[in-house]
GROMACS .gro file of C-alpha atoms in nm:
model
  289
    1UNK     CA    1  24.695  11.889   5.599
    2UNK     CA    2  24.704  11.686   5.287
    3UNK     CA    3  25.130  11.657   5.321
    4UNK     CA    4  25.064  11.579   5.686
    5UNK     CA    5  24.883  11.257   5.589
    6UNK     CA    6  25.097  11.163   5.272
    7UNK     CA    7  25.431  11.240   5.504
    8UNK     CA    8  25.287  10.990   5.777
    9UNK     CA    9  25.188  10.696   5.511
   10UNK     CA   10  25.515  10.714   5.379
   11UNK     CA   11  25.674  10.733   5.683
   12UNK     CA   12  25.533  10.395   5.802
   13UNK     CA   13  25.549  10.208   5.468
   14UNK     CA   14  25.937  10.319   5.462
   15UNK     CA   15  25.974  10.139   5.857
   16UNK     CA   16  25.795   9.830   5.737
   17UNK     CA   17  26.038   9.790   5.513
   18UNK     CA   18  26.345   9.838   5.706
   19UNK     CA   19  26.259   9.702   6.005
   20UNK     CA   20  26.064   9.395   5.864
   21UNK     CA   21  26.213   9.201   6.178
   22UNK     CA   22  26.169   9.436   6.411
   23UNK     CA   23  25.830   9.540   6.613
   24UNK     CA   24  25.535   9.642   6.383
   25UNK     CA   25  25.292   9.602   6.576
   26UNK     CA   26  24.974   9.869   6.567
   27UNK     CA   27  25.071  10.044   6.818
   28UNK     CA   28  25.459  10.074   6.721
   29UNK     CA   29  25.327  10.202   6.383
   30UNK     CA   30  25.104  10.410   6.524
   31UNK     CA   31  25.427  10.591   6.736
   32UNK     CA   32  25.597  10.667   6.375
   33UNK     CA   33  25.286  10.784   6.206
   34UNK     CA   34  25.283  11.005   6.551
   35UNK     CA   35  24.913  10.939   6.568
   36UNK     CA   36  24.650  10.772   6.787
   37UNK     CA   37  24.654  10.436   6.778
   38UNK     CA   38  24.266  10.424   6.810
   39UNK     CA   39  24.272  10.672   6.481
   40UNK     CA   40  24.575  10.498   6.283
   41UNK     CA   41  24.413  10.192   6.186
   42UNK     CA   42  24.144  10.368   6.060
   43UNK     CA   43  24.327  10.628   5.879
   44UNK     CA   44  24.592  10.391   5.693
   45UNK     CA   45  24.303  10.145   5.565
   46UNK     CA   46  24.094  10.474   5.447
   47UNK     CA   47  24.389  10.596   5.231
   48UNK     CA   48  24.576  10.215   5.158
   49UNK     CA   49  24.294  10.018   5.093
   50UNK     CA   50  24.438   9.747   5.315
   51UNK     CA   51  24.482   9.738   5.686
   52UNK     CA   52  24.814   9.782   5.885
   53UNK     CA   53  24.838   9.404   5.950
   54UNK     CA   54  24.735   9.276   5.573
   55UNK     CA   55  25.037   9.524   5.497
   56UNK     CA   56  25.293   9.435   5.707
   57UNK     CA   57  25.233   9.090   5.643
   58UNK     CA   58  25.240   9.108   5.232
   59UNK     CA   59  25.604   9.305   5.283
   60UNK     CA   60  25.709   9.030   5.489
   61UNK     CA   61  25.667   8.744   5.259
   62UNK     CA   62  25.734   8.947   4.960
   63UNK     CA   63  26.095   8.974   5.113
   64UNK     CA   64  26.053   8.629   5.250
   65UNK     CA   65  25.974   8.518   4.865
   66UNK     CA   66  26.259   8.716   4.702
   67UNK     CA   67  26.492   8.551   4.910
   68UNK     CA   68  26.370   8.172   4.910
   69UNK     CA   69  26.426   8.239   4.520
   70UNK     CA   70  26.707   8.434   4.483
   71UNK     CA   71  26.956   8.273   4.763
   72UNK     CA   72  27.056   7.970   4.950
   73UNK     CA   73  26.989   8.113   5.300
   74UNK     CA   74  26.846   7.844   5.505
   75UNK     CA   75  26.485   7.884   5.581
   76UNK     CA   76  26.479   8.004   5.923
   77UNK     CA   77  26.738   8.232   5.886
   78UNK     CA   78  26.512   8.430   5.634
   79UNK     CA   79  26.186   8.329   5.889
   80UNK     CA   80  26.374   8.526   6.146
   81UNK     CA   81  26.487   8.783   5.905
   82UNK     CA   82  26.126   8.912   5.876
   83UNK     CA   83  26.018   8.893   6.212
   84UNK     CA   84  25.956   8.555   6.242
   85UNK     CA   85  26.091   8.310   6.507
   86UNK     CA   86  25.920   8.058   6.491
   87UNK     CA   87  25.970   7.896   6.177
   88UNK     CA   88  25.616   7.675   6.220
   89UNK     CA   89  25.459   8.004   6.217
   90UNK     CA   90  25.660   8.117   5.946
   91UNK     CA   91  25.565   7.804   5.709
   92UNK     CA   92  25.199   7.874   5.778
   93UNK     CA   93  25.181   8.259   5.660
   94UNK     CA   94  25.383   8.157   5.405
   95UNK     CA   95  25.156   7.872   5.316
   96UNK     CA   96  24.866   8.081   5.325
   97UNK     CA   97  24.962   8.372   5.113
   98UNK     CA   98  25.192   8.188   4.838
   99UNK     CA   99  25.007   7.833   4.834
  100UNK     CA  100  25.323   7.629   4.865
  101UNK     CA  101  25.591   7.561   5.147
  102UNK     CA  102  25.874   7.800   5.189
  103UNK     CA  103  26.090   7.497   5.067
  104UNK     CA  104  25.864   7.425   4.796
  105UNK     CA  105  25.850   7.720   4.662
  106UNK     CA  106  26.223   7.771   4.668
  107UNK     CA  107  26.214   7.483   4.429
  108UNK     CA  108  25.930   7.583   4.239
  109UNK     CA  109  25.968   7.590   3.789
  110UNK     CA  110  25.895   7.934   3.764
  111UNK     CA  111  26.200   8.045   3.922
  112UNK     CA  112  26.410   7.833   3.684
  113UNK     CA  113  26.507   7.966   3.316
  114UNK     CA  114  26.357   7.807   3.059
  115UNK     CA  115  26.576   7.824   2.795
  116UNK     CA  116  26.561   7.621   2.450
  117UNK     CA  117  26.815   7.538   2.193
  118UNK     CA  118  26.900   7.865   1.960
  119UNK     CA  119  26.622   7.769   1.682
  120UNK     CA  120  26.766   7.837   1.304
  121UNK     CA  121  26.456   7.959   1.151
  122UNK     CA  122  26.404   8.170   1.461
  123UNK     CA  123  26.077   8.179   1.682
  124UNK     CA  124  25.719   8.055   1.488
  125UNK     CA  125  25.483   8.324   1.479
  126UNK     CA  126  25.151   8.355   1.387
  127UNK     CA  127  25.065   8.715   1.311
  128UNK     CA  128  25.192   8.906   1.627
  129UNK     CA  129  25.201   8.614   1.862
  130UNK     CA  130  25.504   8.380   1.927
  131UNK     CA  131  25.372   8.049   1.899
  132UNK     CA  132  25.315   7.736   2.165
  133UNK     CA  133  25.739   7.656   2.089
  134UNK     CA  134  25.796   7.962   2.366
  135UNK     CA  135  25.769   7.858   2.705
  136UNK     CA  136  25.586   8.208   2.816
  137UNK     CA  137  25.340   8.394   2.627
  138UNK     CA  138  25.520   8.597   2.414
  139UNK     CA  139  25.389   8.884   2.145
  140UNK     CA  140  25.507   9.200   1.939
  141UNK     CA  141  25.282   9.495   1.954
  142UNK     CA  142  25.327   9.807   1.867
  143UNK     CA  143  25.360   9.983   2.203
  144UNK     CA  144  25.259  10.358   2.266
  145UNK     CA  145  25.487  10.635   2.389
  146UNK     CA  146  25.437  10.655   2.791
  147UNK     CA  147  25.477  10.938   2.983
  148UNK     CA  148  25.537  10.852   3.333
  149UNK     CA  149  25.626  10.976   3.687
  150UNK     CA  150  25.727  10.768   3.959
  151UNK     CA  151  25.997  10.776   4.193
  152UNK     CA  152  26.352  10.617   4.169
  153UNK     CA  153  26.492  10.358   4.376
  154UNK     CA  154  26.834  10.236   4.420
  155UNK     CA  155  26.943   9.908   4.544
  156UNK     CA  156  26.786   9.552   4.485
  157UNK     CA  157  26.497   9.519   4.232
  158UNK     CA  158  26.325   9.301   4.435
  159UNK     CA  159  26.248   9.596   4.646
  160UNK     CA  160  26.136   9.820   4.462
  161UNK     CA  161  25.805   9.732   4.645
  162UNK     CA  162  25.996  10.013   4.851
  163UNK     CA  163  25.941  10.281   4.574
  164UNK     CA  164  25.597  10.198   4.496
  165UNK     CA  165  25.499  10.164   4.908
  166UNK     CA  166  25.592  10.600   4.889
  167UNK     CA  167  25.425  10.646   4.593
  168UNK     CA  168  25.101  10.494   4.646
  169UNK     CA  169  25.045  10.718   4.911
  170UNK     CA  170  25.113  11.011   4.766
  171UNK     CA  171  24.857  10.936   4.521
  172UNK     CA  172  24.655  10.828   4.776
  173UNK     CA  173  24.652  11.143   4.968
  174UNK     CA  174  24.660  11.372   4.646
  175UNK     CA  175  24.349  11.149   4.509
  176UNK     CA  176  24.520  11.097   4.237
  177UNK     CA  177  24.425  10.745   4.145
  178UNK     CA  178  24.176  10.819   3.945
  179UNK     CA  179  24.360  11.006   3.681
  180UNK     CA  180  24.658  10.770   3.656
  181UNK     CA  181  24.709  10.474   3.380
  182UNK     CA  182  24.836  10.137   3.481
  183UNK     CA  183  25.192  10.109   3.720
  184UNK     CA  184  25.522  10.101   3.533
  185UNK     CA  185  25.888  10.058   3.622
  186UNK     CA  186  26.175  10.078   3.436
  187UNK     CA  187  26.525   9.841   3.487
  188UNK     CA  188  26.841  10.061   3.372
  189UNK     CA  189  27.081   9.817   3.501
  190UNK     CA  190  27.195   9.430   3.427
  191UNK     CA  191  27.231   9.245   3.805
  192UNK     CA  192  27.506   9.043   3.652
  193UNK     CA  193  27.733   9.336   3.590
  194UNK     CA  194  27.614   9.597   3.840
  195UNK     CA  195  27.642   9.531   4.224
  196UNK     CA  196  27.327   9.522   4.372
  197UNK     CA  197  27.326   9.858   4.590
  198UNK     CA  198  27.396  10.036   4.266
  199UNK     CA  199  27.132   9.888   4.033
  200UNK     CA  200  26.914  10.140   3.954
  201UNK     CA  201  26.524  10.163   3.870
  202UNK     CA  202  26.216  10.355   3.886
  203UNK     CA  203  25.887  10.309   4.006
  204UNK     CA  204  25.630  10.507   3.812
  205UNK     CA  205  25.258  10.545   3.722
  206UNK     CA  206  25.143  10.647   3.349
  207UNK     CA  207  25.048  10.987   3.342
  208UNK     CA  208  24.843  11.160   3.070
  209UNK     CA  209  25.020  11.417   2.860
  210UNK     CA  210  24.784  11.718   3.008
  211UNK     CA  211  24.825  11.619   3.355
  212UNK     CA  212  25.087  11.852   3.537
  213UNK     CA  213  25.398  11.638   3.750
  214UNK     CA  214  25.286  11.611   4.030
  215UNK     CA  215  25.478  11.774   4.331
  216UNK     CA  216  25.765  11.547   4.453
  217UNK     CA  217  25.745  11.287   4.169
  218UNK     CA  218  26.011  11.285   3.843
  219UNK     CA  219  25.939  11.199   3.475
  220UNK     CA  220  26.034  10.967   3.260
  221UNK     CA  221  25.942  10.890   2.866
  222UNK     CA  222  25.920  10.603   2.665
  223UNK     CA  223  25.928  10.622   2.307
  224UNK     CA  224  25.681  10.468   2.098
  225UNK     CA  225  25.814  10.157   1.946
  226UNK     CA  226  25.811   9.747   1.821
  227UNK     CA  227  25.840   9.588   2.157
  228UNK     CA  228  25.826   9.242   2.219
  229UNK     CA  229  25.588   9.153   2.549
  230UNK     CA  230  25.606   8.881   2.734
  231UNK     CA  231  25.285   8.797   3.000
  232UNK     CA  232  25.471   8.634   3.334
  233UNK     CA  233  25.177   8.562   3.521
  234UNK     CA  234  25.292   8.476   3.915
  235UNK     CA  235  25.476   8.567   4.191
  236UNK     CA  236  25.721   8.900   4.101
  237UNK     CA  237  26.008   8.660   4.216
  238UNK     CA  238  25.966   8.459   3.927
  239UNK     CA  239  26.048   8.739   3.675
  240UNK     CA  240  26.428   8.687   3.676
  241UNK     CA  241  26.391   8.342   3.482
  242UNK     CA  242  26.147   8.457   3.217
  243UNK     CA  243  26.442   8.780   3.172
  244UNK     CA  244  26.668   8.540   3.121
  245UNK     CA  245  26.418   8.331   2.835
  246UNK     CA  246  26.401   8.674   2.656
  247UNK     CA  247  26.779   8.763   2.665
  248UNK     CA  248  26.938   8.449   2.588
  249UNK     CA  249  26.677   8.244   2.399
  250UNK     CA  250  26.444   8.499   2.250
  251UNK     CA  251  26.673   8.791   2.115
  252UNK     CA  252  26.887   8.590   1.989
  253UNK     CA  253  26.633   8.348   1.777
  254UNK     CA  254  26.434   8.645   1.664
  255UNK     CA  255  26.695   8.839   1.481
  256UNK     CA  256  26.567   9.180   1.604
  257UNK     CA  257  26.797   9.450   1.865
  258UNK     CA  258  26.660   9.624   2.140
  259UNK     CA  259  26.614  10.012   2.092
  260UNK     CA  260  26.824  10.205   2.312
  261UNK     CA  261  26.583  10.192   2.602
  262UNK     CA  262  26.534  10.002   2.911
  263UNK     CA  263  26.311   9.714   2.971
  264UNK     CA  264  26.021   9.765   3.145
  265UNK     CA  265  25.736   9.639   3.337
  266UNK     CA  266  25.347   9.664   3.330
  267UNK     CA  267  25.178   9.549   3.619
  268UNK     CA  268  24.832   9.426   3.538
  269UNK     CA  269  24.709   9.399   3.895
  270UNK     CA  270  24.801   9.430   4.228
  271UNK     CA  271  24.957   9.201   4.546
  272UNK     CA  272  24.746   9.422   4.765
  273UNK     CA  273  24.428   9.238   4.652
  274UNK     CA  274  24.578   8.954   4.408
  275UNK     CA  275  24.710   8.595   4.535
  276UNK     CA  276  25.075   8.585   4.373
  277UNK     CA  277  25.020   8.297   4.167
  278UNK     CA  278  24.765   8.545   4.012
  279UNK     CA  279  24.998   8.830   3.936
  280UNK     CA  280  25.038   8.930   3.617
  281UNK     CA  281  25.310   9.124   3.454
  282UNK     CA  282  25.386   9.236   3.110
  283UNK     CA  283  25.807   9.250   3.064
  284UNK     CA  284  25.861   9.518   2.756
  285UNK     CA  285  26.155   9.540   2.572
  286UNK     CA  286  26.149   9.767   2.281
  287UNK     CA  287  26.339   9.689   1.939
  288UNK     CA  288  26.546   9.890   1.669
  289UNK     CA  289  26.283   9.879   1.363
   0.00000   0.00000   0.00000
């Protein structure tokens, strides 16, 4: 009975977001969850924590956001391409769940590097923290092995919203949340040098060490290491600028290499209760000692 459940959440999450212009209405999810639509409702809130229409609508402008920051599409082009046809109504969900105009927040700082000058003496520290000189807030801890399972997604990272909208419920369903640690995904692949349907990446959970994998899910390790951490706190669009402040600016400045590990990410909170300009998420990158 439990699969039952877990194989109709995912089911629905995975429509929403392939069909994010097409007809997701309750009853139209209700048909692919092959449920009542009077039970439905009830049942994806229960095991989500938000209700069909708060989830549909995130998805949307999530993609809507990714794509207002990441390409020159005009603006009603990407209103249509998530189900919206009328840009006016467009600007105002936008408006109302990222704070700014779709055009505004196209041109917004935090989706622009910021990159300073290759400094001689490197980046001023002050015990383990970079100091005000570094645009994001930037430290070196020493990070603990993670053990984590997840699911792996190919394609665009910016969707990898797709990953985590399959593993949430089987967590869900499995009640599971409980005994999980914070979500984590790993980045194996530069987009500059891998085409975008081939970039690779996994959406995980920590996992303690005594906990069996669950059913369905893979593992993953990462070793325990120096890692440099920088807090991007905002809208998961925004994270391809502050990348690029690490890999040109910071790396270089610091004198240290990265370990032979991908970066990573720590999300600190969630966009199913969090406004986006409240996000916040730790980029990892561990370094050779």
């Amino acid at each position: 009975m439990t699969a039952s459940y877990e194989d109709r959440l995912v089911r629905v999450m995975d429509h929403i977001h392939a069909n994010p212009d097409g007809d997701l209405s309750l009853d139209a999810l209700a048909d692919v969850a092959a449920m009542s639509r009077f039970h439905w409702h009830r049942v994806f809130r229960a095991m989500t924590g938000e209700t069909c229409a708060q989830a549909v609508r995130r998805i949307r402008m999530h993609l809507a956001a990714c794509a207002l920051a990441c390409s020159d599409a005009p603006v009603e082009q990407i209103a249509r391409s998530v189900g919206y046809p009328d840009p006016d109504s467009f600007a105002r969900t936008f408006a109302a769940r990222y704070g700014h105009s779709p055009t505004r927040f196209r041109h917004a700082a935090p989706f622009r590097p910021k990159l300073d000058p290759l400094r001689k003496d490197g980046p001023m520290t002050t015990g383990n923290s970079i100091s005000p000189v570094d645009p994001y807030p930037i430290e070196l801890r020493a990070a603990p092995a993670r053990r984590l399972a997840g699911l792996p997604h190919l394609g665009s990272y910016f969707r990898i919203s797709e990953a985590y909208s399959r593993l949430g419920p089987i967590l869900s369903a499995r009640g599971l949340w409980p005994q999980v640690g914070p979500m984590v995904a790993l980045y194996y692949d530069d987009i500059s040098s891998v085409p975008e349907a081939e970039l690779r990446s996994f959406a995980a959970v920590q996992i303690p060490e005594e906990m069996p994998l669950p059913d369905g899910l893979q593992q993953e390790r990462l070793a325990a290491a120096d890692t440099v951490v920088l807090t991007f706190k905002g809208p998961y669009a925004g994270l391809h600028a502050a990348y690029q402040y690490i890999y040109q600016s910071w790396l270089p400045a610091s004198g240290r290499e990265p370990l032979d590990q991908p970066p990573y990410e720590v999300y600190l909170n969630s966009p199913m209760d969090t406004a986006p300009d409240d996000l916040l998420t730790e980029i990892s990158i561990a370094l050779k000692p």
